[in-house]
Structures are given as C-alpha cells and as structure tokens.
Amino acid sequence: MDNFKVRDLMVPLSEYASVPESASLYEAIVALEKAQAEFDHTKYRHRAVLVLDAHRRVIGKLSQLDVLRALESTVSRPARILDDIHQYGFSPASIRQWRLEKRVLQGPLTRVCGLVGRLKAKDFMQSPTEGEFVGLEESIDAAIHRLVAGSHMSLIVTGNDGRIAGILRLTDVFAAIFHAMKVCQLEEGETTP
Amino acid sequence: MIELQKLLERVIQRVNINLRELGYDVSPYVRDLVPLTQKVKFYAFYGITPHHPLDLQFHGASLAGSYFLGRCRVSSSLLYKSDIRGDELKKKGSVFRFQEQEIVLTRDERFDIEDSYLIKTLVHNYSHDPETPEHFFIKDTVSTHYANIHGSPTEGCFLGPFATVDLTTVHDCVIGPFSYIQAGEIWHLNIPPGTIWVRSPGHFNFLYRFPPEALKAYIAFSPGEVPRGALMDFVNQRKHEFQRIFEVVNIEPSVRVPANASLDRYAVVRPKTRISENVLVSQRAFLQNAHLGKGANAQENCYIINSRLEGLNVTAHGAKIIEADLGTGVFVGFNSFLQGRPQARLTIGPHCIIMPHTIIDAAAPLTIPAGHLVWGLIRGADELAANSISLEALAAVSDGLHQGELFFEGSGADFVKGFQQRIHHILEANGAFYDGNGQKGHAQRNQNISFNILQPYPEGPYQGLSPTTIIRE
C-alpha cells in the first residue's frame, strides 16, 4: 500500500463517461449509463460525467447531484432567482412555499424531467478547482490529502505531458485503504500472544 | 506614467485578495477599462461653500475629472470622473440614531477612500454603519461606470456598471451590473446582475431579479470590454454636451433660476427647460425640454428629456426620464430608465414609487395609476400588471407575497411606510419644502459654490497622479 501510486488506482479516461461541452443533460446521462454498462460490474459504478472542451481538456464534472440540482432550478423562468434565494435572508418556510408554487406551475415531474433534459450540461457542471488535480505518479498519500482537504468525491489525474489521464475515485481509494486495514488487523492478530 | 500603472496593479491585487473566497478576479474587467492616458486629460475640482466643512487630503491618487465637496481623504486610489459629494456627511455634535441608541459624533464625518478605483461613480450621503459613524470608508474597492455608493461603507468589493449599494455596509462582495442592494450589512456575496434587494431584518425583505437575457440589451459587461447596452448608448450619445461646460471657466445659466432653487454650473440645460421654486439640479444632470415643478429635483447623472414633473418629485441619482409626465410626489429611484416615446408617452400618477433600477421601455402609451409601487422590467401592459401593486394592497400584506419574479416577505405596511418616510426626508434635505423660513436644504445652500481645480503631473513617472495636497479652511 505504501508504494501505491495514483496510476495504480485510477480509472483511465477511456473508461470514464465524458461528453463535449455542447452536450445536453440528457446526452450526459446517456453517456453515464453507457459507461456504467461497459464498466466492470463487480466494481463500484460511475457517478459522474466529465465535460470536455474542443481540445479534450476537462472543463467540468457533472455529478448525479448536479442533475437533481437542475431539476430544482427554474426551468420555465430564466431569472432562476430561487436557485440562490437562500443567501438573501428569507425564512426557510417562505422558500419552501415558493419552490412548491413554482413546481406546481411547471407541471408534473415527468414534464419537468423532459424540459431539464434539454438544458446544457455545461450550465450545471462543477468546474474543477486547483486542488482537484493530482499527478499520475504521485503517491496515494498525496491524493488522500487532496480528497480530504477539498471534500472531493474524485480527483482528475494528469499525466506527465499535462494531459488528463484518468479519474481517481474516492471509492477506489477507500476500498484500497479498507483492504490495507484488514491486512493490518490480520497481521496484528498473528503476532499477538 | 509608471507610478500610475503600479497603482492600478496594486488596487487590483488588493481587491482580488478580498474577493478570493468568491474566486473572483477583477483584473480582466478593470485593467484596460479606461486607458491610463485619460487620467492626464481631465482636471479634478472641488467646491467651496460656507455651509460645508472644507478638509480635503490627497496622497498618491489620480483624480481625473472628479468632484469633491466636504471632508474627504483619498490615498493610493484612482478616481475617474467620480462625484464625491459630502454635503450630507454628519457634523460634529450631531446625534446618529441606531435602534435604541443615540450616538453623539465627536468630530465631523469624513470620506476615506483608500486602495480603490472608482470610475464615474457617485459617492453620497453618510455612513449608516453605527460602528463607524464618523468614518465613511471605501477601501480595496473597484466600482465601474455609473455605480452609486450611497451611505454605504465598502471594503473589498467590486461594483459592476450601474450597480448601487445604498445604506448598506458591504464586505468582500461582488455586486453585479444594474443590481441595487439596500440590506444593512452584507458579507461575501456574489450578487448576480439585475438583482434588486431591499431588506430590513425583522421588518421586510424584497427581492426581484431581471431576466438575464433581457437585461443584456440594456447593460452587459464582459471581461476585456467596456460596458455595453442601451443604457451606455443613451449616456454616450449625450456625452459631448458635457464637454463644453467642463471646458468653460465661467458659465451663466441659460434659464431663469428662482431665488430658492439651485442649478449646478456643471449641469447641462438645453432649451425649453423650466425650473420652479425649491428645485435642485445637481452636477452632471441633463435637462432638455424639462418642466421641473416646485420642489422637484434632478440629482447627479439624471437625464430629464421632453418631460414634465409636477412638483415634489425625487429623481434619484442616475435616473432617466424621457417623454414622460409625472404627477406630484412621484419618486423615481436610482438609475431607473423610464423611456416613453413621442407617440407613446409614459404617464405616472401622483405619489407613485418607482423602485430603484426600474426599466420602463414601452412602444405603446403606458399609464401607471396613482399610488402604485413599480419595479423591474416593464415593456408593456402585461409586464406592468406583473411588476406593480397599489401601495394600499402592499400595505395590507402581512406575511409574504410572490408576484411574477418578486419575492416579498414581512410587513408590506412597514415597507411602504419606510419608503414614504425616506422620500419625505430626501425632499426635506433637498429643500423642497422651504418657505423662506426655517431649515434650508441643498436647493438653498448649494446656490453659491466656488470651484477650484486640481491638475495632475503632466508628464514624467508621476504623470496622471496628483501631487500630495491638503486643502483646509
């Protein structure tokens, strides 16, 4: 475990779901479904889609929560004021009431889902921050520090040439650590009189 | 000019450090917004009157085209065509009331502008922060074209074009273009463009936001570009009218000004304008075929064109009224853009309150009934219905209201009362009620102002910067 590098645990970019920046939310979800189907079913399923620019650089990550956030956003009203209304000092009860009114105006959830699917994935993705990248040859220790410090679900792995090589997922790091813990416990058990 | 360039970089760095939590970089917006060569072209000027304390201190500052009145200290800052109007700063010995407290001022209040860059910005009123009653600070802040900093100490902020902070202490915030904020005190907020927010905690909360795409037709601001849109076009088309009045040393008013009224010599007055008793016209106001009834006012950066204001009208800083007829006591808030047309005039009934940053731009005639509150974007009768309410109906709201894109919580009566009291205070301060006796206002006290000018270094490393200057009584 101590000698593990990021490259040993990452998912290669080719196995991860990705869409161009022009993609709709629906196209992003289809890409995710396809990647999940092609991925080894014994492993933890992918939970996010990468959004790539014309040079195939990662410009953002779209998580399942981001898709749900799109549902919460104002589909029929471009002002989207209810998205950030919490920062203006209104009571939670009023905000709940207004969100409910808005949902009623928009119609049933199935209709809203149809509308949301047409929105741009780019508008709801999270842009990667500086601490969200990790080098291919870096240690797992360094990666753990970045996952914890930034509360990230995954890190973007860059190769020696600066290009994106893959994704290091929290779940894979956790599985490796858990495995190491079990080994430790076993070894301790064998040495205890 | 090397020192000027260094100063600009220093201010950008200061603001960015304050905005780091928001991940906001002001440099692409600011660095080339006004060519530094402009800072050499224009003189700064200050007013001298017996009614206002004179205490000006400038150190390491560029002041091009800016105006100062009252007590002010500017250090390590760039001011470009800004108005620093200190005729409402608090006086030594006066009492500042905050909640149940009465705070007695131990010295005259002063503007303190430090490590900031203000572009065509109006700074006015007095600090409403009870923690700094004698100190109206603007620190580590960039404000862009036609922003208003009104009674609002700010630190670590970026104000987009036509943004207003009013009676609010602002810490480390981005205020988007055409947003109006009156909320007491705010921290670490990134306010999107066209947000209108008026909050009095425990009393009411008013929030509206313009449709982003529609707003862009009026004002849009992108990195590396100057502000664009109908508001900028409107102002730029009339910019040349101001050049002459700034070039001439002595200028006689082109219209009759009653004894109790005030017309600033740096206002533009075009033909067929009428100024009645107790009228106040501030510097950089523009009047053309404008009838200003008794006690009406036109504050800085206001434009009143082919319009009639019956009297006791407040036209707040930056408001524009074109082809319109306003009844008595109509209040038009900051930066509002009310555009009627020759064949489609706009009529506003008496005692209406046009919220700050309202845009009315209708192709057909539009009439707003008396006693209504109006807000947001109105391009026809449908949007007027969505974005207006009678003051009587609003006063009956006791908990919440959701109408169109307006979200309101709290007491409508408190909101209406608060606005009406403020309008009355503005009229009183401006001298609209003056009857020859009693307390004078700005219209009476600002009649005889002498203006001196301040020139920057014309060349060399300090080109564009003003020498260190102290001016006192």
Short mmCIF file of N, CA, C and O in Angstrom, two decimals, chain B residues 179-262:
data_model
loop_
_atom_site.label_atom_id
_atom_site.label_comp_id
_atom_site.label_asym_id
_atom_site.label_seq_id
_atom_site.Cartn_x
_atom_site.Cartn_y
_atom_site.Cartn_z
N SER B 179 -27.45 45.97 -10.35
CA SER B 179 -28.05 45.46 -9.12
C SER B 179 -28.17 46.59 -8.10
O SER B 179 -27.31 47.46 -8.03
N TYR B 180 -29.21 46.53 -7.31
CA TYR B 180 -29.44 47.53 -6.25
C TYR B 180 -29.56 46.79 -4.93
O TYR B 180 -30.40 45.90 -4.78
N ILE B 181 -28.73 47.17 -3.98
CA ILE B 181 -28.71 46.48 -2.70
C ILE B 181 -28.90 47.49 -1.57
O ILE B 181 -28.14 48.44 -1.43
N GLN B 182 -29.92 47.25 -0.77
CA GLN B 182 -30.12 48.02 0.46
C GLN B 182 -30.47 47.01 1.54
O GLN B 182 -31.62 46.57 1.65
N ALA B 183 -29.47 46.60 2.30
CA ALA B 183 -29.70 45.45 3.19
C ALA B 183 -29.00 45.58 4.54
O ALA B 183 -28.81 44.57 5.22
N GLY B 184 -28.56 46.75 4.92
CA GLY B 184 -27.96 46.92 6.24
C GLY B 184 -26.48 46.58 6.26
O GLY B 184 -25.63 47.46 6.33
N GLU B 185 -26.16 45.29 6.17
CA GLU B 185 -24.77 44.86 6.15
C GLU B 185 -24.69 43.50 5.46
O GLU B 185 -25.49 42.61 5.75
N ILE B 186 -23.75 43.36 4.54
CA ILE B 186 -23.62 42.08 3.82
C ILE B 186 -22.15 41.69 3.74
O ILE B 186 -21.27 42.54 3.73
N TRP B 187 -21.91 40.36 3.63
CA TRP B 187 -20.56 39.81 3.58
C TRP B 187 -20.50 38.73 2.51
O TRP B 187 -21.42 37.92 2.38
N HIS B 188 -19.41 38.68 1.80
CA HIS B 188 -19.05 37.54 0.95
C HIS B 188 -20.19 37.07 0.04
O HIS B 188 -20.48 35.88 -0.04
N LEU B 189 -20.84 37.98 -0.61
CA LEU B 189 -21.90 37.61 -1.54
C LEU B 189 -21.49 37.97 -2.96
O LEU B 189 -20.86 39.01 -3.19
N ASN B 190 -21.86 37.12 -3.90
CA ASN B 190 -21.69 37.43 -5.32
C ASN B 190 -23.09 37.63 -5.88
O ASN B 190 -23.82 36.67 -6.13
N ILE B 191 -23.49 38.89 -6.03
CA ILE B 191 -24.88 39.20 -6.41
C ILE B 191 -24.97 39.23 -7.94
O ILE B 191 -24.28 40.04 -8.58
N PRO B 192 -25.81 38.40 -8.53
CA PRO B 192 -25.92 38.38 -10.00
C PRO B 192 -26.46 39.70 -10.55
O PRO B 192 -27.09 40.49 -9.82
N PRO B 193 -26.23 39.94 -11.84
CA PRO B 193 -26.72 41.19 -12.45
C PRO B 193 -28.23 41.36 -12.29
O PRO B 193 -28.98 40.38 -12.29
N GLY B 194 -28.64 42.61 -12.16
CA GLY B 194 -30.07 42.92 -12.15
C GLY B 194 -30.81 42.43 -10.93
O GLY B 194 -32.02 42.19 -11.00
N THR B 195 -30.13 42.28 -9.82
CA THR B 195 -30.79 41.85 -8.58
C THR B 195 -31.21 43.09 -7.78
O THR B 195 -30.39 43.96 -7.51
N ILE B 196 -32.46 43.16 -7.42
CA ILE B 196 -32.97 44.29 -6.64
C ILE B 196 -33.34 43.73 -5.28
O ILE B 196 -34.28 42.93 -5.15
N TRP B 197 -32.62 44.13 -4.27
CA TRP B 197 -32.79 43.53 -2.93
C TRP B 197 -32.88 44.65 -1.90
O TRP B 197 -31.94 45.42 -1.73
N VAL B 198 -34.02 44.70 -1.21
CA VAL B 198 -34.22 45.69 -0.15
C VAL B 198 -34.65 44.92 1.09
O VAL B 198 -35.73 44.31 1.11
N ARG B 199 -33.82 44.93 2.10
CA ARG B 199 -34.12 44.13 3.30
C ARG B 199 -33.93 44.95 4.56
O ARG B 199 -32.94 45.65 4.72
N SER B 200 -34.92 44.87 5.43
CA SER B 200 -34.78 45.43 6.77
C SER B 200 -35.08 44.27 7.72
O SER B 200 -36.25 43.90 7.90
N PRO B 201 -34.03 43.65 8.28
CA PRO B 201 -34.25 42.44 9.09
C PRO B 201 -35.31 42.65 10.17
O PRO B 201 -35.31 43.66 10.88
N GLY B 202 -36.23 41.69 10.23
CA GLY B 202 -37.30 41.76 11.22
C GLY B 202 -38.51 42.55 10.73
O GLY B 202 -39.56 42.57 11.40
N HIS B 203 -38.37 43.22 9.58
CA HIS B 203 -39.47 44.04 9.07
C HIS B 203 -39.95 43.56 7.69
O HIS B 203 -41.11 43.20 7.52
N PHE B 204 -39.06 43.58 6.71
CA PHE B 204 -39.47 43.15 5.36
C PHE B 204 -38.25 42.74 4.56
O PHE B 204 -37.11 43.05 4.92
N ASN B 205 -38.54 42.04 3.47
CA ASN B 205 -37.48 41.59 2.57
C ASN B 205 -38.06 41.56 1.15
O ASN B 205 -39.05 40.88 0.90
N PHE B 206 -37.47 42.30 0.25
CA PHE B 206 -37.97 42.47 -1.13
C PHE B 206 -36.88 42.00 -2.07
O PHE B 206 -35.75 42.48 -2.00
N LEU B 207 -37.21 41.07 -2.97
CA LEU B 207 -36.20 40.56 -3.89
C LEU B 207 -36.79 40.37 -5.28
O LEU B 207 -37.83 39.73 -5.44
N TYR B 208 -36.10 40.92 -6.27
CA TYR B 208 -36.51 40.76 -7.67
C TYR B 208 -35.24 40.63 -8.49
O TYR B 208 -34.21 41.21 -8.14
N ARG B 209 -35.31 39.87 -9.58
CA ARG B 209 -34.16 39.84 -10.48
C ARG B 209 -34.63 39.96 -11.92
O ARG B 209 -35.58 39.28 -12.34
N PHE B 210 -33.95 40.81 -12.67
CA PHE B 210 -34.27 40.96 -14.09
C PHE B 210 -33.98 39.67 -14.85
O PHE B 210 -33.02 38.97 -14.53
N PRO B 211 -34.77 39.38 -15.88
CA PRO B 211 -34.42 38.25 -16.76
C PRO B 211 -33.05 38.54 -17.38
O PRO B 211 -32.88 39.60 -18.00
N PRO B 212 -32.07 37.64 -17.19
CA PRO B 212 -30.69 37.97 -17.59
C PRO B 212 -30.55 38.36 -19.07
O PRO B 212 -29.86 39.33 -19.39
N GLU B 213 -31.20 37.60 -19.96
CA GLU B 213 -31.02 37.89 -21.38
C GLU B 213 -31.63 39.23 -21.76
O GLU B 213 -31.07 39.99 -22.54
N ALA B 214 -32.79 39.53 -21.20
CA ALA B 214 -33.44 40.82 -21.49
C ALA B 214 -32.61 41.98 -20.95
O ALA B 214 -32.49 43.03 -21.59
N LEU B 215 -32.00 41.77 -19.79
CA LEU B 215 -31.19 42.85 -19.19
C LEU B 215 -29.98 43.19 -20.05
O LEU B 215 -29.56 44.35 -20.12
N LYS B 216 -29.44 42.16 -20.71
CA LYS B 216 -28.23 42.39 -21.52
C LYS B 216 -28.47 43.42 -22.62
O LYS B 216 -27.53 44.08 -23.07
N ALA B 217 -29.69 43.55 -23.08
CA ALA B 217 -29.98 44.57 -24.10
C ALA B 217 -29.78 45.98 -23.53
O ALA B 217 -29.49 46.92 -24.27
N TYR B 218 -29.91 46.11 -22.23
CA TYR B 218 -29.77 47.42 -21.58
C TYR B 218 -28.38 47.62 -20.99
O TYR B 218 -27.83 48.71 -21.08
N ILE B 219 -27.85 46.57 -20.36
CA ILE B 219 -26.50 46.70 -19.82
C ILE B 219 -25.85 45.31 -19.78
O ILE B 219 -26.43 44.37 -19.24
N ALA B 220 -24.69 45.24 -20.40
CA ALA B 220 -23.92 43.99 -20.39
C ALA B 220 -22.47 44.34 -20.14
O ALA B 220 -21.98 45.37 -20.61
N PHE B 221 -21.79 43.50 -19.40
CA PHE B 221 -20.41 43.79 -19.03
C PHE B 221 -19.62 42.48 -19.08
O PHE B 221 -19.90 41.55 -18.33
N SER B 222 -18.66 42.42 -20.00
CA SER B 222 -17.85 41.21 -20.16
C SER B 222 -16.39 41.54 -19.94
O SER B 222 -15.97 42.68 -20.17
N PRO B 223 -15.60 40.54 -19.52
CA PRO B 223 -14.17 40.79 -19.30
C PRO B 223 -13.50 41.34 -20.56
O PRO B 223 -13.78 40.88 -21.67
N GLY B 224 -12.65 42.32 -20.38
CA GLY B 224 -11.90 42.88 -21.50
C GLY B 224 -12.69 43.84 -22.36
O GLY B 224 -12.18 44.33 -23.38
N GLU B 225 -13.92 44.10 -22.00
CA GLU B 225 -14.75 45.00 -22.81
C GLU B 225 -15.29 46.13 -21.96
O GLU B 225 -15.41 46.00 -20.74
N VAL B 226 -15.67 47.22 -22.64
CA VAL B 226 -16.35 48.30 -21.91
C VAL B 226 -17.82 47.89 -21.75
O VAL B 226 -18.31 47.04 -22.50
N PRO B 227 -18.52 48.46 -20.77
CA PRO B 227 -19.95 48.14 -20.63
C PRO B 227 -20.71 48.50 -21.91
O PRO B 227 -20.39 49.50 -22.57
N ARG B 228 -21.68 47.66 -22.26
CA ARG B 228 -22.45 47.89 -23.48
C ARG B 228 -23.95 47.82 -23.16
O ARG B 228 -24.34 47.36 -22.11
N GLY B 229 -24.75 48.28 -24.15
CA GLY B 229 -26.20 48.19 -23.99
C GLY B 229 -26.86 49.55 -24.13
O GLY B 229 -26.19 50.58 -24.24
N ALA B 230 -28.18 49.53 -24.11
CA ALA B 230 -28.95 50.75 -24.35
C ALA B 230 -28.65 51.85 -23.32
O ALA B 230 -28.66 53.04 -23.67
N LEU B 231 -28.37 51.46 -22.08
CA LEU B 231 -28.07 52.48 -21.07
C LEU B 231 -26.77 53.21 -21.40
O LEU B 231 -26.68 54.44 -21.28
N MET B 232 -25.76 52.46 -21.80
CA MET B 232 -24.49 53.09 -22.16
C MET B 232 -24.64 53.91 -23.44
O MET B 232 -24.10 55.02 -23.54
N ASP B 233 -25.40 53.38 -24.40
CA ASP B 233 -25.61 54.13 -25.65
C ASP B 233 -26.28 55.47 -25.35
O ASP B 233 -25.89 56.50 -25.89
N PHE B 234 -27.28 55.42 -24.48
CA PHE B 234 -28.02 56.63 -24.13
C PHE B 234 -27.09 57.69 -23.54
O PHE B 234 -27.12 58.86 -23.93
N VAL B 235 -26.26 57.29 -22.63
CA VAL B 235 -25.35 58.23 -21.97
C VAL B 235 -24.28 58.72 -22.94
O VAL B 235 -23.99 59.92 -23.02
N ASN B 236 -23.72 57.78 -23.70
CA ASN B 236 -22.63 58.16 -24.61
C ASN B 236 -23.10 59.12 -25.71
O ASN B 236 -22.34 59.98 -26.16
N GLN B 237 -24.36 58.98 -26.13
CA GLN B 237 -24.88 59.88 -27.17
C GLN B 237 -24.94 61.33 -26.68
O GLN B 237 -25.01 62.25 -27.49
N ARG B 238 -24.96 61.53 -25.39
CA ARG B 238 -25.08 62.89 -24.84
C ARG B 238 -23.80 63.36 -24.15
O ARG B 238 -23.77 64.43 -23.55
N LYS B 239 -22.77 62.56 -24.25
CA LYS B 239 -21.52 62.87 -23.56
C LYS B 239 -20.94 64.20 -24.02
O LYS B 239 -20.41 64.98 -23.21
N HIS B 240 -21.01 64.48 -25.31
CA HIS B 240 -20.39 65.70 -25.85
C HIS B 240 -21.04 66.96 -25.28
O HIS B 240 -20.41 68.02 -25.24
N GLU B 241 -22.28 66.85 -24.82
CA GLU B 241 -22.97 68.03 -24.26
C GLU B 241 -22.27 68.50 -22.98
O GLU B 241 -22.36 69.67 -22.62
N PHE B 242 -21.62 67.58 -22.29
CA PHE B 242 -20.95 67.95 -21.04
C PHE B 242 -19.57 68.55 -21.28
O PHE B 242 -19.04 69.23 -20.41
N GLN B 243 -19.01 68.27 -22.45
CA GLN B 243 -17.63 68.73 -22.68
C GLN B 243 -17.52 70.24 -22.59
O GLN B 243 -16.60 70.79 -22.00
N ARG B 244 -18.49 70.94 -23.16
CA ARG B 244 -18.42 72.40 -23.20
C ARG B 244 -18.46 72.98 -21.78
O ARG B 244 -17.67 73.86 -21.44
N ILE B 245 -19.35 72.46 -20.94
CA ILE B 245 -19.47 73.06 -19.61
C ILE B 245 -18.26 72.78 -18.73
O ILE B 245 -18.00 73.50 -17.78
N PHE B 246 -17.52 71.72 -19.07
CA PHE B 246 -16.30 71.46 -18.30
C PHE B 246 -15.11 72.25 -18.85
O PHE B 246 -14.11 72.44 -18.16
N GLU B 247 -15.23 72.71 -20.09
CA GLU B 247 -14.12 73.46 -20.69
C GLU B 247 -14.17 74.94 -20.33
O GLU B 247 -13.15 75.62 -20.32
N VAL B 248 -15.36 75.45 -20.05
CA VAL B 248 -15.53 76.88 -19.80
C VAL B 248 -15.39 77.16 -18.30
O VAL B 248 -15.93 76.42 -17.48
N VAL B 249 -14.67 78.22 -17.94
CA VAL B 249 -14.46 78.53 -16.52
C VAL B 249 -15.72 79.16 -15.92
O VAL B 249 -16.23 78.71 -14.90
N ASN B 250 -16.22 80.21 -16.54
CA ASN B 250 -17.42 80.86 -16.03
C ASN B 250 -18.57 80.61 -17.00
O ASN B 250 -18.44 80.81 -18.20
N ILE B 251 -19.67 80.21 -16.44
CA ILE B 251 -20.81 79.89 -17.30
C ILE B 251 -22.08 80.46 -16.67
O ILE B 251 -22.30 80.32 -15.45
N GLU B 252 -22.87 81.12 -17.45
CA GLU B 252 -24.11 81.71 -16.96
C GLU B 252 -25.25 80.73 -17.22
O GLU B 252 -25.29 80.08 -18.26
N PRO B 253 -26.21 80.63 -16.29
CA PRO B 253 -27.35 79.74 -16.54
C PRO B 253 -28.15 80.20 -17.76
O PRO B 253 -28.32 81.41 -17.96
N SER B 254 -28.59 79.22 -18.54
CA SER B 254 -29.33 79.55 -19.76
C SER B 254 -30.83 79.66 -19.50
O SER B 254 -31.59 79.98 -20.41
N VAL B 255 -31.25 79.37 -18.28
CA VAL B 255 -32.67 79.51 -17.93
C VAL B 255 -32.78 80.32 -16.64
O VAL B 255 -31.81 80.45 -15.89
N ARG B 256 -33.98 80.82 -16.38
CA ARG B 256 -34.19 81.57 -15.14
C ARG B 256 -34.22 80.59 -13.96
O ARG B 256 -34.91 79.56 -14.02
N VAL B 257 -33.45 80.93 -12.94
CA VAL B 257 -33.42 80.07 -11.75
C VAL B 257 -33.97 80.87 -10.57
O VAL B 257 -33.39 81.89 -10.18
N PRO B 258 -35.10 80.46 -9.99
CA PRO B 258 -35.68 81.19 -8.86
C PRO B 258 -34.70 81.29 -7.69
O PRO B 258 -33.78 80.47 -7.56
N ALA B 259 -34.95 82.25 -6.82
CA ALA B 259 -34.01 82.54 -5.73
C ALA B 259 -33.81 81.36 -4.79
O ALA B 259 -32.73 81.18 -4.23
N ASN B 260 -34.82 80.53 -4.63
CA ASN B 260 -34.72 79.41 -3.69
C ASN B 260 -34.40 78.08 -4.38
O ASN B 260 -34.55 77.02 -3.77
N ALA B 261 -34.00 78.18 -5.62
CA ALA B 261 -33.65 76.96 -6.35
C ALA B 261 -32.15 76.93 -6.64
O ALA B 261 -31.47 77.96 -6.51
N SER B 262 -31.64 75.76 -7.02
CA SER B 262 -30.22 75.64 -7.29
C SER B 262 -29.98 74.87 -8.57
O SER B 262 -30.50 73.77 -8.75
#
